[in-house]
Coordinates of C-alpha atoms and ligand atoms in Angstrom, one line a residue:
M1 CA 16.9 49.2 11.0
T2 CA 14.2 51.0 12.9
L3 CA 11.7 52.9 10.8
S4 CA 9.6 55.8 11.9
A5 CA 5.8 55.5 11.8
N6 CA 4.0 57.3 9.1
S7 CA 0.9 59.1 10.4
H8 CA -1.3 59.1 7.3
S9 CA -1.0 55.8 5.5
G10 CA -0.4 52.1 6.0
P11 CA 2.8 50.7 7.4
P12 CA 5.9 52.9 6.8
V13 CA 7.3 50.3 4.5
P14 CA 5.3 47.6 2.6
T15 CA 4.4 44.6 4.7
L16 CA 6.2 42.5 2.2
E17 CA 8.1 43.4 -1.0
W18 CA 10.3 41.6 -3.5
I19 CA 13.5 43.5 -4.0
G20 CA 15.3 43.2 -7.4
D21 CA 15.0 40.7 -10.2
A22 CA 15.1 36.9 -10.3
G23 CA 18.2 37.0 -8.1
G24 CA 16.5 39.3 -5.6
F25 CA 15.1 38.7 -2.1
L26 CA 12.0 39.2 0.0
R27 CA 11.8 42.0 2.4
L28 CA 9.2 41.7 5.3
I29 CA 8.2 43.7 8.2
D30 CA 9.0 41.5 11.3
Q31 CA 5.6 41.7 12.9
T32 CA 6.7 40.1 16.1
L33 CA 8.4 43.4 17.0
L34 CA 5.4 45.6 16.5
P35 CA 4.2 48.0 17.8
V36 CA 7.5 48.9 19.6
E37 CA 9.7 48.6 16.5
C38 CA 8.9 48.6 12.8
R39 CA 11.9 46.8 11.4
H40 CA 12.2 44.6 8.4
I41 CA 14.1 41.4 7.7
E42 CA 15.5 40.2 4.4
C43 CA 14.7 36.6 3.3
R44 CA 17.1 35.1 0.8
T45 CA 16.1 31.4 1.2
A46 CA 13.0 29.4 1.3
E47 CA 14.0 28.4 4.9
C48 CA 13.9 32.0 6.0
V49 CA 10.4 32.4 4.5
W50 CA 9.3 29.2 6.2
E51 CA 10.6 30.4 9.6
A52 CA 9.0 33.8 9.1
I53 CA 5.6 32.3 8.4
R54 CA 5.9 29.7 11.3
T55 CA 6.9 32.3 13.8
L56 CA 4.4 34.9 12.6
R57 CA 6.9 37.5 11.5
V58 CA 4.6 37.5 8.4
R59 CA 1.1 36.5 9.2
G60 CA -2.5 36.9 8.0
A61 CA -3.9 34.6 5.4
P62 CA -3.3 36.6 2.2
A63 CA 0.2 37.8 3.3
I64 CA 1.2 34.2 4.0
G65 CA 0.2 33.2 0.5
V66 CA 2.2 36.0 -1.1
A67 CA 5.2 35.3 1.1
A68 CA 5.1 31.6 0.3
A69 CA 5.0 32.4 -3.5
Y70 CA 8.2 34.4 -3.2
G71 CA 9.6 31.6 -1.0
V72 CA 9.3 29.3 -4.0
V73 CA 11.2 31.7 -6.1
L74 CA 13.9 31.9 -3.5
G75 CA 14.1 28.1 -3.1
L76 CA 14.8 27.7 -6.9
Q77 CA 17.4 30.5 -7.3
D78 CA 20.2 27.9 -7.3
A79 CA 18.4 25.6 -9.7
L80 CA 18.5 27.7 -12.9
D81 CA 20.9 25.4 -14.7
L82 CA 19.2 22.1 -13.8
P83 CA 17.6 20.1 -16.5
R84 CA 13.8 20.0 -16.4
P85 CA 13.2 16.8 -14.4
E86 CA 15.6 18.0 -11.6
F87 CA 14.1 21.5 -11.6
D88 CA 10.6 20.0 -11.3
A89 CA 11.8 17.8 -8.4
R90 CA 13.2 20.8 -6.7
L91 CA 10.0 22.8 -7.3
N92 CA 8.0 20.0 -5.7
S93 CA 10.2 19.7 -2.7
V94 CA 10.3 23.5 -2.1
T95 CA 6.5 23.8 -2.4
D96 CA 5.9 20.7 -0.2
Y97 CA 8.3 22.2 2.4
L98 CA 6.7 25.6 2.4
A99 CA 3.2 24.0 2.8
T100 CA 4.3 22.7 6.2
S101 CA 4.8 26.1 7.6
R102 CA 1.2 26.6 8.9
P103 CA -1.9 24.5 8.3
T104 CA -5.1 26.7 8.5
A105 CA -4.8 29.6 6.0
V106 CA -5.8 28.2 2.7
N107 CA -4.1 31.1 0.8
L108 CA -0.8 29.4 1.5
F109 CA -1.8 26.2 -0.4
W110 CA -3.7 28.2 -3.0
A111 CA -0.5 30.2 -3.9
L112 CA 1.8 27.2 -3.9
D113 CA -0.6 25.3 -6.2
R114 CA -0.8 28.2 -8.5
L115 CA 3.0 28.4 -8.9
R116 CA 3.2 24.6 -9.4
R117 CA 0.5 24.8 -12.2
V118 CA 2.3 27.7 -13.9
A119 CA 5.6 25.8 -14.0
V120 CA 3.9 22.7 -15.4
E121 CA 2.2 24.7 -18.2
E122 CA 5.5 26.2 -19.4
T123 CA 6.8 23.3 -21.4
D124 CA 8.9 25.2 -24.0
L125 CA 11.0 27.2 -21.5
D126 CA 14.4 26.3 -19.9
S127 CA 14.8 26.3 -16.2
R128 CA 16.0 29.9 -16.0
Q129 CA 13.0 31.1 -18.0
R130 CA 10.6 29.0 -15.9
H131 CA 12.1 30.6 -12.8
A132 CA 11.5 34.0 -14.2
R133 CA 8.0 33.0 -15.0
L134 CA 7.5 31.9 -11.4
L135 CA 8.7 35.3 -10.2
A136 CA 6.2 37.0 -12.5
E137 CA 3.4 34.8 -11.1
A138 CA 4.4 35.6 -7.5
R139 CA 4.3 39.3 -8.4
E140 CA 0.9 38.8 -10.0
I141 CA -0.4 37.1 -6.9
E142 CA 0.8 40.1 -4.9
R143 CA -0.8 42.6 -7.3
E144 CA -4.1 40.8 -7.4
D145 CA -4.2 40.7 -3.6
R146 CA -3.8 44.4 -3.5
E147 CA -6.6 44.9 -5.9
M148 CA -8.9 42.4 -4.1
C149 CA -8.3 44.4 -0.8
A150 CA -9.4 47.6 -2.6
A151 CA -12.5 45.9 -4.0
I152 CA -13.4 44.4 -0.6
G153 CA -13.1 47.9 0.9
R154 CA -15.4 49.4 -1.8
H155 CA -18.1 46.7 -1.4
G156 CA -17.9 46.6 2.4
A157 CA -17.9 50.3 3.1
A158 CA -21.6 50.5 2.1
L159 CA -22.5 48.2 5.1
L160 CA -21.1 50.7 7.6
A161 CA -23.0 53.9 8.5
D162 CA -21.7 57.2 9.8
G163 CA -21.4 57.2 13.6
M164 CA -21.1 53.4 14.0
G165 CA -19.0 51.6 16.5
V166 CA -17.3 48.6 14.8
L167 CA -15.7 45.7 16.6
T168 CA -12.9 43.7 15.0
H169 CA -10.8 40.7 16.1
C170 CA -7.2 39.9 15.4
N171 CA -5.6 41.8 12.5
A172 CA -7.0 41.8 9.0
G173 CA -5.3 44.9 7.8
A174 CA -2.4 46.0 5.6
L175 CA -0.1 43.9 7.8
A176 CA -2.1 40.8 6.9
T177 CA -2.2 41.3 3.1
A178 CA -0.3 42.9 0.2
G179 CA -2.9 45.7 0.2
D180 CA -5.0 47.6 2.7
G181 CA -6.4 44.5 4.3
T182 CA -9.8 42.8 4.3
A183 CA -11.8 43.8 7.5
L184 CA -9.7 46.9 7.9
A185 CA -10.0 47.8 4.2
V186 CA -13.7 48.0 4.8
I187 CA -13.1 50.4 7.7
F188 CA -10.5 52.4 5.8
A189 CA -12.8 52.8 2.8
A190 CA -15.8 53.8 4.9
A191 CA -13.6 56.3 6.8
A192 CA -12.3 57.7 3.5
A193 CA -15.9 58.2 2.4
G194 CA -16.4 60.5 5.3
K195 CA -18.1 58.1 7.7
R196 CA -17.0 58.7 11.3
L197 CA -16.4 55.3 12.8
H198 CA -15.1 54.2 16.2
V199 CA -13.3 50.9 16.2
Y200 CA -13.2 48.6 19.2
A201 CA -10.2 46.2 18.8
D202 CA -10.1 42.9 20.7
E203 CA -6.6 42.5 22.0
T204 CA -6.7 38.9 20.7
R205 CA -5.1 36.5 23.1
P206 CA -2.6 34.9 23.2
L207 CA -0.4 36.7 20.6
L208 CA -2.2 40.1 20.8
Q209 CA -2.5 40.8 17.0
G210 CA -5.4 43.1 17.9
A211 CA -3.5 45.2 20.4
R212 CA -0.1 45.1 18.7
L213 CA -1.1 45.3 15.1
T214 CA -4.6 46.5 14.5
C215 CA -4.3 49.3 17.0
W216 CA -1.0 50.3 15.5
E217 CA -2.4 50.4 12.0
L218 CA -5.6 52.3 12.9
Q219 CA -3.6 54.9 14.8
Q220 CA -1.3 55.4 11.8
R221 CA -4.4 55.9 9.6
Q222 CA -6.0 58.1 12.2
V223 CA -9.1 56.0 12.7
P224 CA -10.4 56.3 16.2
V225 CA -9.8 53.0 18.1
T226 CA -10.2 51.7 21.6
L227 CA -8.5 48.6 22.8
I228 CA -10.4 46.0 24.8
C229 CA -9.6 42.6 26.3
D230 CA -11.3 39.8 24.4
S231 CA -13.5 39.1 27.4
M232 CA -15.0 42.6 27.2
A233 CA -16.7 42.2 23.9
G234 CA -20.0 41.1 25.4
Q235 CA -20.1 44.1 27.8
V236 CA -19.2 46.5 24.9
M237 CA -22.1 45.1 22.9
R238 CA -24.5 45.3 25.8
E239 CA -23.6 48.9 26.3
R240 CA -24.5 49.5 22.6
R241 CA -21.0 50.8 21.8
V242 CA -20.8 48.7 18.6
Q243 CA -23.3 48.3 15.8
A244 CA -21.3 46.0 13.5
V245 CA -18.5 43.4 13.7
V246 CA -16.1 42.9 10.8
T247 CA -13.4 40.2 10.9
G248 CA -11.2 38.5 8.3
A249 CA -10.9 34.8 7.6
D250 CA -8.2 32.2 7.1
R251 CA -10.3 29.6 5.3
I252 CA -14.0 29.6 4.3
A253 CA -15.7 26.3 3.5
A254 CA -18.2 25.8 0.6
N255 CA -21.1 26.4 3.0
G256 CA -19.7 29.6 4.4
D257 CA -18.3 28.3 7.7
A258 CA -15.3 30.5 8.3
A259 CA -12.1 29.8 10.2
N260 CA -10.5 32.8 11.7
K261 CA -8.3 33.7 14.8
I262 CA -9.3 32.0 18.0
G263 CA -12.0 33.9 19.7
T264 CA -13.8 34.9 16.5
Y265 CA -16.5 32.3 17.1
S266 CA -17.2 33.7 20.6
V267 CA -17.6 37.2 19.1
A268 CA -20.0 35.9 16.5
V269 CA -22.2 34.2 19.1
L270 CA -22.2 37.4 21.2
A271 CA -23.1 39.5 18.1
R272 CA -26.0 37.2 17.5
A273 CA -27.2 37.5 21.1
H274 CA -27.2 41.3 20.8
A275 CA -28.7 41.4 17.2
I276 CA -25.5 43.0 15.8
P277 CA -24.5 42.1 12.2
F278 CA -21.4 40.0 12.0
Y279 CA -19.5 40.4 8.7
V280 CA -16.5 38.4 7.4
A281 CA -14.3 40.1 4.8
A282 CA -12.1 37.9 2.6
P283 CA -10.8 37.5 -1.0
S284 CA -11.8 34.5 -3.1
S285 CA -8.3 33.1 -2.4
T286 CA -9.5 32.4 1.1
F287 CA -12.4 30.1 0.0
D288 CA -11.8 26.4 0.0
L289 CA -14.7 25.0 -2.0
S290 CA -13.2 21.5 -1.7
L291 CA -14.4 21.4 1.9
A292 CA -18.2 21.1 2.4
T293 CA -18.2 22.5 5.9
G294 CA -15.9 24.1 8.4
A295 CA -15.7 20.8 10.3
E296 CA -13.0 19.8 7.8
I297 CA -10.8 22.8 8.2
P298 CA -7.5 21.9 9.9
I299 CA -7.0 24.0 13.0
E300 CA -3.4 24.9 13.9
E301 CA -2.4 24.1 17.5
R302 CA 0.5 26.2 18.8
Q303 CA 3.0 26.0 21.6
P304 CA 1.8 26.1 25.2
A305 CA 4.5 28.7 26.0
E306 CA 2.4 31.3 24.0
I307 CA -0.1 31.1 26.9
T308 CA 2.1 30.2 29.9
H309 CA 5.0 32.5 29.0
G310 CA 3.5 35.2 26.8
F311 CA 6.0 37.8 25.7
G312 CA 8.7 36.5 28.0
R313 CA 6.9 36.4 31.4
Q314 CA 5.7 33.3 33.2
T315 CA 2.0 33.7 33.9
A316 CA 1.0 30.1 34.8
P317 CA 2.4 27.5 37.1
D318 CA 5.1 25.1 35.9
G319 CA 3.7 21.9 34.4
I320 CA 0.2 23.1 33.8
G321 CA -1.7 21.4 30.9
V322 CA -2.5 23.8 28.1
Y323 CA -4.7 23.7 25.0
N324 CA -3.8 26.4 22.4
P325 CA -5.8 26.2 19.1
A326 CA -4.9 29.2 17.0
F327 CA -8.1 29.4 15.1
D328 CA -11.8 28.5 15.5
V329 CA -14.7 28.1 13.0
T330 CA -17.7 30.4 13.0
P331 CA -20.7 28.6 11.5
A332 CA -22.2 30.2 8.5
E333 CA -25.5 30.8 10.3
Y334 CA -23.8 33.4 12.5
I335 CA -22.4 35.3 9.5
S336 CA -24.7 38.1 8.3
A337 CA -22.7 38.5 5.0
L338 CA -19.4 37.7 3.4
I339 CA -17.6 40.7 1.9
T340 CA -15.5 39.6 -1.1
E341 CA -13.8 41.4 -4.0
R342 CA -16.7 40.2 -6.1
G343 CA -19.4 41.8 -3.9
V344 CA -21.3 41.1 -0.8
I345 CA -22.6 37.5 -0.4
R346 CA -25.9 37.4 1.6
P347 CA -27.4 35.1 2.7
V348 CA -24.4 32.9 3.4
N349 CA -24.9 29.4 2.2
T350 CA -23.5 26.9 -0.3
A351 CA -25.6 28.1 -3.2
S352 CA -24.9 31.8 -2.8
I353 CA -21.2 31.2 -2.4
A354 CA -21.0 29.0 -5.5
G355 CA -22.9 31.6 -7.5
A356 CA -20.7 34.5 -6.4
L357 CA -17.5 32.6 -7.0
A358 CA -18.4 31.0 -10.3
T359 CA -15.9 32.1 -12.9
E360 CA -17.5 34.2 -15.7
Ligands
MRU1 O1 -2.3 33.8 13.4 P1 -2.5 34.9 12.4 O2 -2.0 36.2 13.0 O3 -1.9 34.6 11.1 O4 -4.1 35.0 12.2 C1 -4.6 35.9 11.3 C2 -6.0 36.0 11.3 O5 -6.7 35.2 11.9 C3 -6.6 37.0 10.4 O6 -7.8 37.5 10.9 C4 -6.9 36.3 9.0 O7 -5.8 35.7 8.5 C5 -7.4 37.3 8.0 S1 -6.2 38.4 7.4 C6 -6.7 39.4 6.2

């Protein structure tokens, strides 16, 4: 099914959506087809969700977490009559399996842990009732993510002034979350407040999330956007076309070091060289306080073919050696502020992050 683009809001259908009750399924936009086609797929098994995450049909840290939560529900749909020990064993094997889909975005592990904990707490329920409870929790994760995006937008919009050029990298928009996004939520909220912004979107080699997804989303929301190759960011800054950088994150360590799409670190260094503020927008589910610094964040390495045969065309000689890390880590010292649903964290360090994320 091909869906027409909607000119005044986010994607024409939700990025991801649970259809039906406990026997239902997960509907996802297949982001590998954008911007040419906006088509959805229906996942009815945990294997389908695993494949969708691994191949980036659904991608972006918060959206991966929400999809995985629903994947657990799918993986237990045929376990409703099992006694508790067998249900628990299935729950563990499904969550362990989904945890192997991608390594860097901590939202994946955060969501899976949360479902595991809920199931353990429900001691008085039978398997069918516990499954229903898991679906309710997955829905709650999705709802909270939507709210966190809105709050990130509200807090971050104050950092952008009328007339600014804003550079972003990869896609941290509605396609990457259950809501309006993280970095793009900041831009959408500022634009909604009447600030005239012009976005420069890095194309984001090798999978072009900036060109394919961010440009598509911004066009739909009628936010002025100009596409540039990643290698042009320095020149765009030197020409004073941008006054701020806003990106998302896949995992933020306790000291504020932030993993995000490969190329983000280079943009941060360039921003520092040009005295341009570099902001990272992310919900609390993207923080991993168990890691002291970003050096401990696992970095996904993807297939060489993404570089040598991008989008079906050979662009490098046969047999060439390739290194393809999908993420890099921007040291906290390059980050002017973290924009979270709890507010803006500045300066970025272990103490300020611990204070901001401490539960009331
Ligand atoms: O490989 P991807 O497309 O999943 O990478 C996504 C990013 O790096 C995003 O910037 C990040 O997940 C933040 S999304 C709100």
